[in-house]
Short mmCIF file of C-alpha atoms in Angstrom, two decimals:
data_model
loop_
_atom_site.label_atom_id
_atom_site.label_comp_id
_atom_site.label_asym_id
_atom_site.label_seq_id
_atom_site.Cartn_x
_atom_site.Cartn_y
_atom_site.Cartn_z
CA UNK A 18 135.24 49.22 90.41
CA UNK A 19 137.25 51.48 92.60
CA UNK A 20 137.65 54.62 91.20
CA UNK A 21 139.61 57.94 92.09
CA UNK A 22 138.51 61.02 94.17
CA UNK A 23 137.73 63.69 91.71
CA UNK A 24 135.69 66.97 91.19
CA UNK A 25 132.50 65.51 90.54
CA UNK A 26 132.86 64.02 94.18
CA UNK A 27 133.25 67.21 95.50
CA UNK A 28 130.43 68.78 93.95
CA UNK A 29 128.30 65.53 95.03
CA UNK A 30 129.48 66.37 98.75
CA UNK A 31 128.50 70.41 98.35
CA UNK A 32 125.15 69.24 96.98
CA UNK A 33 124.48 66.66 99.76
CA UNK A 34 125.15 69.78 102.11
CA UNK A 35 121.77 70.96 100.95
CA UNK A 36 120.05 68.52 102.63
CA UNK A 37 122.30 68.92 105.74
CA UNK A 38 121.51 72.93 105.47
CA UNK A 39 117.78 71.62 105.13
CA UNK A 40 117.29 69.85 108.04
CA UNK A 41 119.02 71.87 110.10
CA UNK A 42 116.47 75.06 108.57
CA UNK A 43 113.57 72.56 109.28
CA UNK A 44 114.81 71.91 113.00
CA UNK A 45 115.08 75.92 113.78
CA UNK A 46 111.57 76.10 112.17
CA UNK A 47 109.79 73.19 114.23
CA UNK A 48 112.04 73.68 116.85
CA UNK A 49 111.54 77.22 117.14
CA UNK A 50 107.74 77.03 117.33
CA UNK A 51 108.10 74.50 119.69
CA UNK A 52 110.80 76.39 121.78
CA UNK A 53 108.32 79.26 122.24
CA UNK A 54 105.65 77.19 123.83
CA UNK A 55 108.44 75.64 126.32
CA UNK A 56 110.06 79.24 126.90
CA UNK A 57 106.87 80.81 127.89
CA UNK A 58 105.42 77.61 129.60
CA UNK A 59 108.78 78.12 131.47
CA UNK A 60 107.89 81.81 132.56
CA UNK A 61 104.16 81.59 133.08
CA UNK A 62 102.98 81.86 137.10
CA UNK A 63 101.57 78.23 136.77
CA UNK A 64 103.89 75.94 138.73
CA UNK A 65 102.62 72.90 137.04
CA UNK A 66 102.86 73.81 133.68
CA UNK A 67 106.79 75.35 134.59
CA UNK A 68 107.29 71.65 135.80
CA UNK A 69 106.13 69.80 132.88
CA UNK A 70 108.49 72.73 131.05
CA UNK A 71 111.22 71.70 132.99
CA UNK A 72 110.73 68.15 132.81
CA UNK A 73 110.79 68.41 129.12
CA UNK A 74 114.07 70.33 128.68
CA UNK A 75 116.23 67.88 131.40
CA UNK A 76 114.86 65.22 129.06
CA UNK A 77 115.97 65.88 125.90
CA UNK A 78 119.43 67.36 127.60
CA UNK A 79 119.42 64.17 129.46
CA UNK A 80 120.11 62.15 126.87
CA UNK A 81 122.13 61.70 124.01
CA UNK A 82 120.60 62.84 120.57
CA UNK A 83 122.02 59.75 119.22
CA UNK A 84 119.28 57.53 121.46
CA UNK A 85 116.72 60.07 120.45
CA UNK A 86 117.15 59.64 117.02
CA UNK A 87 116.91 55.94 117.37
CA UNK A 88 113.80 56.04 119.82
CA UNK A 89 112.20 57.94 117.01
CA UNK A 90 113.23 55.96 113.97
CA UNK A 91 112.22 52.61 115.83
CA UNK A 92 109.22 54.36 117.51
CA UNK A 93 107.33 56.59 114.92
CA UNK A 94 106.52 52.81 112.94
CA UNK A 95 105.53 51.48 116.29
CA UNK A 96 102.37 54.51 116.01
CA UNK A 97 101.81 53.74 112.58
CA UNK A 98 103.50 56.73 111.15
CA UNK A 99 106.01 56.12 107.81
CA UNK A 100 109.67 55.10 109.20
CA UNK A 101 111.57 56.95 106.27
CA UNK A 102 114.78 58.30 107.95
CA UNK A 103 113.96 62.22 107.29
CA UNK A 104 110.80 62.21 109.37
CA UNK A 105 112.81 60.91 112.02
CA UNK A 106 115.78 62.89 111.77
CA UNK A 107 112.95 65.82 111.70
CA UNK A 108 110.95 65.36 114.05
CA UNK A 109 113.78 64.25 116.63
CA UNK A 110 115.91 67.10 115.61
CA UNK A 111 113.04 69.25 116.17
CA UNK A 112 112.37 68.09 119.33
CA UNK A 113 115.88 68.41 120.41
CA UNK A 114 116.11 72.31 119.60
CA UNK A 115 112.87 73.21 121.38
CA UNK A 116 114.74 72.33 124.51
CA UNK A 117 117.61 74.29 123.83
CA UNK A 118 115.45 77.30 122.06
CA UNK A 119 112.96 77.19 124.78
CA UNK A 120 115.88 77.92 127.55
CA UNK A 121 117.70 80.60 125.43
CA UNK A 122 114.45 82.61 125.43
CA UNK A 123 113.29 81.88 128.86
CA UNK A 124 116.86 83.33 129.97
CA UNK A 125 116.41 86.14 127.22
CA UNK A 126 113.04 87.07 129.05
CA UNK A 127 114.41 86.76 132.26
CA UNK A 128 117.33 89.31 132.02
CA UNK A 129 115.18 91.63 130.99
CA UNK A 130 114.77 93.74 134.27
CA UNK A 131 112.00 93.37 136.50
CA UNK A 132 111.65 97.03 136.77
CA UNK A 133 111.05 97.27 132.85
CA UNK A 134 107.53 95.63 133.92
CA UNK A 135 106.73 97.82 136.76
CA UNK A 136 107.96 101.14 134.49
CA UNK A 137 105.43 100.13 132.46
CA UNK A 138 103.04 98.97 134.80
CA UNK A 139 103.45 102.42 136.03
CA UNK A 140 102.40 104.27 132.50
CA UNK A 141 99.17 102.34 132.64
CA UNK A 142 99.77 99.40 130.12
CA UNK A 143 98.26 96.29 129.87
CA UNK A 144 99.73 93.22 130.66
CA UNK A 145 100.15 92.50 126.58
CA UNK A 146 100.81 95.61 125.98
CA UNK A 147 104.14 95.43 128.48
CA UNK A 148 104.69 92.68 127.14
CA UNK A 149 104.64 93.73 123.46
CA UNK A 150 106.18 97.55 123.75
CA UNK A 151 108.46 96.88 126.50
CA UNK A 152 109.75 93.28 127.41
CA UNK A 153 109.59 91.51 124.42
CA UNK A 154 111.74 93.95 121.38
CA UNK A 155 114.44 93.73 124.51
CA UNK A 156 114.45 89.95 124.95
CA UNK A 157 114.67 89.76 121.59
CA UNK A 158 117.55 91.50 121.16
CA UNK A 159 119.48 89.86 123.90
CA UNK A 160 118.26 86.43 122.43
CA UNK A 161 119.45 86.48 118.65
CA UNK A 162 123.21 85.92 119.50
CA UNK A 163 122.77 82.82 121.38
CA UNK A 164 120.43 81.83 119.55
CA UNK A 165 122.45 81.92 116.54
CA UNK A 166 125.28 80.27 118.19
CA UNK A 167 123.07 77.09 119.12
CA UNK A 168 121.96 76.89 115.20
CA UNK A 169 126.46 76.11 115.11
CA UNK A 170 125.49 73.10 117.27
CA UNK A 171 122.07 72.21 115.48
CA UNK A 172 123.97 71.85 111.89
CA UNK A 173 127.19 69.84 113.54
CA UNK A 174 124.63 67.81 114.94
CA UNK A 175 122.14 66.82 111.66
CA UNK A 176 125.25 64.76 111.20
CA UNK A 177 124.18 62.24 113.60
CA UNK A 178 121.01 61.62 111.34
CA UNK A 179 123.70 59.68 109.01
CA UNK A 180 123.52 56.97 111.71
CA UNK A 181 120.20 56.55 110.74
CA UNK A 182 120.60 56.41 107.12
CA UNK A 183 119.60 59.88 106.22
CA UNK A 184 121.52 61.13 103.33
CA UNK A 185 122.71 64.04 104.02
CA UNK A 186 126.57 65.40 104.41
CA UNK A 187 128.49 62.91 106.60
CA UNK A 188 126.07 59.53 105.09
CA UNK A 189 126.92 61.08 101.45
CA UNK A 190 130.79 61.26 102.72
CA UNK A 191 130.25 57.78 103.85
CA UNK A 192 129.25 56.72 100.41
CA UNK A 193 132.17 58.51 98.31
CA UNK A 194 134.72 57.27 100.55
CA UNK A 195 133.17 53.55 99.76
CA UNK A 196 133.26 54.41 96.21
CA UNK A 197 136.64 55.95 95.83
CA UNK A 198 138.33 53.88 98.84
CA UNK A 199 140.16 57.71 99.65
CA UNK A 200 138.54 58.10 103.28
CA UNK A 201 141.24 60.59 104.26
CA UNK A 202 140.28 63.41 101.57
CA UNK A 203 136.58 62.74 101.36
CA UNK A 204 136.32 63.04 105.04
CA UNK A 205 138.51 66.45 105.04
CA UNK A 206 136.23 67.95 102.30
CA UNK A 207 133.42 67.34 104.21
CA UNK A 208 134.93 68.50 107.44
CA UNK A 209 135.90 71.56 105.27
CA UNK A 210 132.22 72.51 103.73
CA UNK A 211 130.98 71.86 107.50
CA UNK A 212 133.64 74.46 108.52
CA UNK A 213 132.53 76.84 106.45
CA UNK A 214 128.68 76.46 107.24
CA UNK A 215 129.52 76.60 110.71
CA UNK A 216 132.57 79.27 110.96
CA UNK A 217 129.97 81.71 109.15
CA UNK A 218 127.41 81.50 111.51
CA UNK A 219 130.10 81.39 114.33
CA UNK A 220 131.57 84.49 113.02
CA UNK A 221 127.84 86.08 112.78
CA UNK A 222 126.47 84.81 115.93
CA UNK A 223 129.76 87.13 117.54
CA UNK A 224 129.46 90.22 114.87
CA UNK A 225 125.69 90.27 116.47
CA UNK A 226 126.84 89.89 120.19
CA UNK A 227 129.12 92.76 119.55
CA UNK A 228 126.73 95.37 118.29
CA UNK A 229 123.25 94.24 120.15
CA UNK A 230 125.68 94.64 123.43
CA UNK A 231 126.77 97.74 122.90
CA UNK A 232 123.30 98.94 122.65
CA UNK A 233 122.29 97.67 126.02
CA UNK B 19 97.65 48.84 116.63
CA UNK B 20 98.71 45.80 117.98
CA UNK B 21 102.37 45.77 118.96
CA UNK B 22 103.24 44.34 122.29
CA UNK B 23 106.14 46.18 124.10
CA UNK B 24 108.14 43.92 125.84
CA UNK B 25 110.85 45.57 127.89
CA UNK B 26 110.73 41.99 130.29
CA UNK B 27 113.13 40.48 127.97
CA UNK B 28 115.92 43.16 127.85
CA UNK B 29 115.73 41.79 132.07
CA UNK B 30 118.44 39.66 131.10
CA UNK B 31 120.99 42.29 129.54
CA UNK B 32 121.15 44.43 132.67
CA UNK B 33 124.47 43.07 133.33
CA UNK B 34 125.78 44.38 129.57
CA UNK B 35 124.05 47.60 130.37
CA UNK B 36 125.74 48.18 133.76
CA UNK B 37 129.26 47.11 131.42
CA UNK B 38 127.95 49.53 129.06
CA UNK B 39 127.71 51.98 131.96
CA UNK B 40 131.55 51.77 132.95
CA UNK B 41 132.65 52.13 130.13
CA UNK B 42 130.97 55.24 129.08
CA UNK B 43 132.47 56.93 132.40
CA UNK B 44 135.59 55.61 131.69
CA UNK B 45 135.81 57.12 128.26
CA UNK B 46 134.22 60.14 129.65
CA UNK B 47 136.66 60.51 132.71
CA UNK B 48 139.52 60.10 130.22
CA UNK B 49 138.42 62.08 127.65
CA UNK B 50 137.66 64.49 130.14
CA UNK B 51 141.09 64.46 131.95
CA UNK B 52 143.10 64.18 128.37
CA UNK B 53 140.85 67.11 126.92
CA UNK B 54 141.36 69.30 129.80
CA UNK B 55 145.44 68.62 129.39
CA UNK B 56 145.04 69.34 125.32
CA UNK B 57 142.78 72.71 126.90
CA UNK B 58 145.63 73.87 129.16
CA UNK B 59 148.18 73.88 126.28
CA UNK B 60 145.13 75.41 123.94
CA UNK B 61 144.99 77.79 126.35
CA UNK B 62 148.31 79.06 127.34
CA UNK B 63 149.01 79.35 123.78
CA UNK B 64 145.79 81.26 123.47
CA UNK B 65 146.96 84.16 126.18
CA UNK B 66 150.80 84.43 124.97
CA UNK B 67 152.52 87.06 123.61
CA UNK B 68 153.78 85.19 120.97
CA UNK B 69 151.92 85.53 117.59
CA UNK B 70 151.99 82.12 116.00
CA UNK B 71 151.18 80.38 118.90
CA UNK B 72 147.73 82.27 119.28
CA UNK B 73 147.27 81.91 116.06
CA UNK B 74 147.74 78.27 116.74
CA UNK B 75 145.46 78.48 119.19
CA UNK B 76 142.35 80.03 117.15
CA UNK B 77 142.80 77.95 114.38
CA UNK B 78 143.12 74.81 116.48
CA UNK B 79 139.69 75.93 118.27
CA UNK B 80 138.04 77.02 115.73
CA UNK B 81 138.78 73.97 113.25
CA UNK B 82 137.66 71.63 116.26
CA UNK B 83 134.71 73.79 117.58
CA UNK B 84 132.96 74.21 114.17
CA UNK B 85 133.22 70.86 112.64
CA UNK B 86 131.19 67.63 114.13
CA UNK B 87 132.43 65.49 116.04
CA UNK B 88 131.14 62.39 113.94
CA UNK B 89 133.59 63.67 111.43
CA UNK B 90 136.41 64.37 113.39
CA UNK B 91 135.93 60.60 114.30
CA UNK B 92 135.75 59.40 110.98
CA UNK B 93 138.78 61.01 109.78
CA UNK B 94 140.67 59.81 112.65
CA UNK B 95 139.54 56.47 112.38
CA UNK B 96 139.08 55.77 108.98
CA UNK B 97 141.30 58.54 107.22
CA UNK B 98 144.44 58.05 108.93
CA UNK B 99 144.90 54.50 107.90
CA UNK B 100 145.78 55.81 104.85
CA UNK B 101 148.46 57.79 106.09
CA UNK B 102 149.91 54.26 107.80
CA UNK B 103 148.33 55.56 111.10
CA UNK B 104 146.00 52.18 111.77
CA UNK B 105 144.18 52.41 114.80
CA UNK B 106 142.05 50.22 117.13
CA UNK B 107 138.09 51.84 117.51
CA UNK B 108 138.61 52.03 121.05
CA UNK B 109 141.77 54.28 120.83
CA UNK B 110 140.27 56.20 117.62
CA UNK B 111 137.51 57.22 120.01
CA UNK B 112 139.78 58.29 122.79
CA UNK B 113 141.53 61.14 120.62
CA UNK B 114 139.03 62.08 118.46
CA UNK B 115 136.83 63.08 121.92
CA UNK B 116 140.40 64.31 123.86
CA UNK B 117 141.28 66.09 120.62
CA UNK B 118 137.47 67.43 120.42
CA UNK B 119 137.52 68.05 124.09
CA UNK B 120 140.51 69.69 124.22
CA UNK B 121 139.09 72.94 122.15
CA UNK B 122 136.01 72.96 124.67
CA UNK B 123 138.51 72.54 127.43
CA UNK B 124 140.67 75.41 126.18
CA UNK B 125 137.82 78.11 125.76
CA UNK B 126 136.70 77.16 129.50
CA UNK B 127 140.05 77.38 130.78
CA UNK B 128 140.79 80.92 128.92
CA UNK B 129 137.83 81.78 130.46
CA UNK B 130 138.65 80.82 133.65
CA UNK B 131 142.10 82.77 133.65
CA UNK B 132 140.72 86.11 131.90
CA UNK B 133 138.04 86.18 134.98
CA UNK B 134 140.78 86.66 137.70
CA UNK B 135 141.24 90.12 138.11
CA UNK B 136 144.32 91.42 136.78
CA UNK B 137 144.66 93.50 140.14
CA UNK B 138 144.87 89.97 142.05
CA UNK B 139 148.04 88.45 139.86
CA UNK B 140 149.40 91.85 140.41
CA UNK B 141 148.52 91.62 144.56
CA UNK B 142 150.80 88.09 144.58
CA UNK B 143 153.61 89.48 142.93
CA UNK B 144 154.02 92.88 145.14
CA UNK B 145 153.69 90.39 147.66
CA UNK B 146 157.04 88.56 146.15
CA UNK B 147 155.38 85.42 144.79
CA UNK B 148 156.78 84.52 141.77
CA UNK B 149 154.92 84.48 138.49
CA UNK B 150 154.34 80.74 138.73
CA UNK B 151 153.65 80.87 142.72
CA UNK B 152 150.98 83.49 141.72
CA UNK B 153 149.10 81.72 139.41
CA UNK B 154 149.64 78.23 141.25
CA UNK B 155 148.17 80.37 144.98
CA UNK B 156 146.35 82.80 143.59
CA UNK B 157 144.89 82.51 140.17
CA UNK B 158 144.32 78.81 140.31
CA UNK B 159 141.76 78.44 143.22
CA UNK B 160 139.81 81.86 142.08
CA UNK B 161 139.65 80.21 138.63
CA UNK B 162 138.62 76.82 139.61
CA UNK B 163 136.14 78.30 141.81
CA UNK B 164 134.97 80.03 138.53
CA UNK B 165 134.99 77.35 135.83
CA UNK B 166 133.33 74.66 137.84
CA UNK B 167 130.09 74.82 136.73
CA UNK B 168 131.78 74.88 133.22
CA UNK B 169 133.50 71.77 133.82
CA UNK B 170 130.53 70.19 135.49
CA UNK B 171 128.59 70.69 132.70
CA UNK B 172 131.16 69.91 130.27
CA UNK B 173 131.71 66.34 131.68
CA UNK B 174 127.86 65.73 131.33
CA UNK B 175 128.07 66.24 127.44
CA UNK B 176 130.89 64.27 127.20
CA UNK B 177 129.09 61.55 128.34
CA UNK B 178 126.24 62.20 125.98
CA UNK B 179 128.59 62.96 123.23
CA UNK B 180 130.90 59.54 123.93
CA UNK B 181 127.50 57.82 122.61
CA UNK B 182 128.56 59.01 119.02
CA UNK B 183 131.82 56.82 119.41
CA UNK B 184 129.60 53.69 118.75
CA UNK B 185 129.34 54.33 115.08
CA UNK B 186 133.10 53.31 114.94
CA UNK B 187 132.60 50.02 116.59
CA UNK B 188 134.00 51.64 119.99
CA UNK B 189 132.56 49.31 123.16
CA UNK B 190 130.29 51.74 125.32
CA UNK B 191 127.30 52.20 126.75
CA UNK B 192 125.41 52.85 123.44
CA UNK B 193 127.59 50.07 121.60
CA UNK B 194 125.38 47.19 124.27
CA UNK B 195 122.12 48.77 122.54
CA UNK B 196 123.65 47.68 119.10
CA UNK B 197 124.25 44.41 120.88
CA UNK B 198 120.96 43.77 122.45
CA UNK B 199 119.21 44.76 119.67
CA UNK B 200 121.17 42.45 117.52
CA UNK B 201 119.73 39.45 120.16
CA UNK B 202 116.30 40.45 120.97
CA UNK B 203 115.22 41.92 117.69
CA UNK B 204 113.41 44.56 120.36
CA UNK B 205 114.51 48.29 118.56
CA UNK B 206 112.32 50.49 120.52
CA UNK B 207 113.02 48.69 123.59
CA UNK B 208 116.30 48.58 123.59
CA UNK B 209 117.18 51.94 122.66
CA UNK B 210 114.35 53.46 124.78
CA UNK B 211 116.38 51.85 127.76
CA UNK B 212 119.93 53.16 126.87
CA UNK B 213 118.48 56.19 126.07
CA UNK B 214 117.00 56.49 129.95
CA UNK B 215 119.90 55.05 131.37
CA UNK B 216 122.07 57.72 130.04
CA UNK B 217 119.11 60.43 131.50
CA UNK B 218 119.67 58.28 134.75
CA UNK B 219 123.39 59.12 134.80
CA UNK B 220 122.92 62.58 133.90
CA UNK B 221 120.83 63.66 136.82
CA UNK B 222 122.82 61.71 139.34
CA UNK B 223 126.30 63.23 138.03
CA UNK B 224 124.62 66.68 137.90
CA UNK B 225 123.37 65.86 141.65
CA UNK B 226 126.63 65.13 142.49
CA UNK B 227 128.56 67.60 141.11
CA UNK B 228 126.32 70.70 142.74
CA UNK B 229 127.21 68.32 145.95
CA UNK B 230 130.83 68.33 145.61
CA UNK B 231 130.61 72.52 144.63
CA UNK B 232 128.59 73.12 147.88
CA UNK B 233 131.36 71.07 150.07
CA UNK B 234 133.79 72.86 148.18
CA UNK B 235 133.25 76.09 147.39
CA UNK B 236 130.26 76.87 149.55
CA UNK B 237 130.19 75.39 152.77
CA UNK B 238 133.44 76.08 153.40
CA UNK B 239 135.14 79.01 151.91
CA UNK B 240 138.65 79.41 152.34
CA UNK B 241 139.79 81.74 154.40
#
């Protein structure tokens, strides 16, 4: 039973962009914990550990997120784990914004000027203490822009999870357009609530540049 | 645990992956080539006086840079069908990833032209080049020199990205994992193998590239 292309479709497509707004917030939260460890195994004075750091990050922007997302949903059964598509799109997800997280921040600490360590080195402080009062409020500020503007890429890119069977956004598009045989407007809808996701954050990752520059 | 990994067996597909291989670089070189032609226009329109056309030029980037790709393919290959547009997966995949490209292309280029000093376009022409001699001698190199890296780069994620174009059926690189999976019944092999081939490519084309900008741009300067 074919059937048209109506309202109900479109508020079927808004809700499935819950899920897509869901993994993407459970990517920046994994991810970002993640990212921190890489960032600051990045910056530490242990070559070793900077390796394995940098090892990490040219692996997962080696390679398409497409064949990570597969490597995990064939994989994770493979260690016994449960092979439902949202772990996998999780965890792989997750894994893919550490790397991208983890260089923001190591370039966030790194513009912060050497000198900012020796002023305080200078006043007495301890290396924590630097770290805390002086380095880190600065990095911070110079990181939430880009940082921001990657979370543009993260949500584009939960719509590879589809491919994997994850309902979320694109997969729910990919059902309505069976159902309703109208591929041309389902598709634009759901190019059209992605827009909107993705212009705002676009618009806010720049409205932040803008002022957290000025400051500087 | 008892599962027995057997990459042995995917032995006898190297010849689809090293098909697979081509074909990726050849949609990436000519997504890359028609992207960067889509850019140029992007970005002309992008720097000229006239209103529409930068307005043209936002919405055109914007519309393209904040949307997936997956869905940009989708509606290309199965949404304009229905407009009597029918079109092979192969081709679908080419302009979805030129059109796609084309916005990257054009905020790289822009780029590229704002970073040549104003005072240096302004240099050729007291010198009596023409507008278009100026940017051709003068601009041009300075804002090669200047995007490289960009481009560099870019190319590398197109070749990541073109892996997406398998979902439409679209023969590549990550299309033979479909395939090989299809005959061994060997998932996590399979893909694990694609998956490093593609990290393979990456670090030689990255190699390469830094080669071809020391020849270039380092090692001998001009003038």
């Amino acid at each position: 039973m074919i059937r048209e292309f109506a309202g109900a479709d479109i508020i079927y497509l808004i809700e499935a962009a819950r899920w897509t707004l869901l993994l993407a917030l459970t990517a920046t939260v994994g991810g970002g914990l993640l990212g921190i460890v890489v960032a600051v195994l990045r910056v530490i004075p242990f070559r070793p550990l900077s390796w394995l750091a940098i090892a990490w990050i040219n692996l997962i922007q080696g390679t398409p997120l497409l064949g990570q997302l597969f490597v995990f949903f064939f994989g994770l059964p493979l260690v016994g784990l449960s092979v439902d598509a949202w772990t996998a799109a999780a965890l792989s997800l997750s894994i893919y914004a550490s790397a991208f997280f983890g260089e923001i921040w190591r370039g966030s600490l790194q513009s912060v000027s050497q000198r900012q360590w020796e002023a305080g080195a200078a006043l007495g402080l301890t290396y924590a203490q630097r770290l805390g009062h002086v380095v880190l409020p600065q990095a911070i500020r110079i990181s939430i822009a880009p940082t921001v503007g990657f979370l543009v890429q993260l949500v584009k890119n939960t719509s590879l999870t589809a491919l994997i069977g994850f309902v979320e956004l694109t997969r729910a598009s990919q059902i309505i357009s069976g159902a309703t045989f109208a591929p041309l407007p389902v598709y634009l809808t759901a190019a059209v609530i992605y827009f909107v996701i993705c212009f705002s954050l676009s618009q806010l990752a720049h409205m932040l540049e803008r002022r957290l520059h000025v400051a500087r | 645990m008892s599962y027995n990994f057997k990459f042995d067996i995917l032995l006898r597909y190297v010849p689809e992956i090293v098909q697979g291989v081509l074909l990726t670089l050849q949609f990436s070189v000519i997504t890359m080539l028609c992207g960067l032609a889509i850019g140029l226009i992007v970005a002309m329109a992008s720097i000229s006086p006239l209103m529409p056309l930068r307005a043209f030029a936002r919405i055109y980037v914007e519309a393209l840079r904040n949307t997936p790709l997956l869905v940009q393919l989708f509606i290309v290959f199965f949404g304009l069908p229905s407009i009597g547009i029918r079109l092979g997966a192969n081709t679908a995949a080419l302009i979805a990833l030129s059109i796609n490209m084309g916005a990257y292309g054009a905020e790289i280029l822009r780029a590229g032209f704002e970073s040549v000093r104003q005072s240096q376009i302004e240099a050729g022409r007291s010198l009596g080049l023409t507008a278009g001699q100026t940017f051709r001698h003068v601009v041009l190199f300075q804002a090669v020199k200047t995007i490289y890296p960009a481009l560099a780069s870019q190319f590398v994620l197109i070749m990541l990205t073109t892996s997406v174009v398998s979902s439409i059926g679209a023969t590549e690189l990550f299309h033979q994992a479909a395939f090989i999976d299809s005959r061994t019944y060997r998932s996590f092999e399979t893909y694990t193998l694609i998956t490093i081939s593609y990290l393979v490519l990456t670090l030689g084309f990255r190699a390469f590239f830094a080669g071809v900008y020391w020849v270039v741009f380092v090692r001998r300067p001009r003038r």
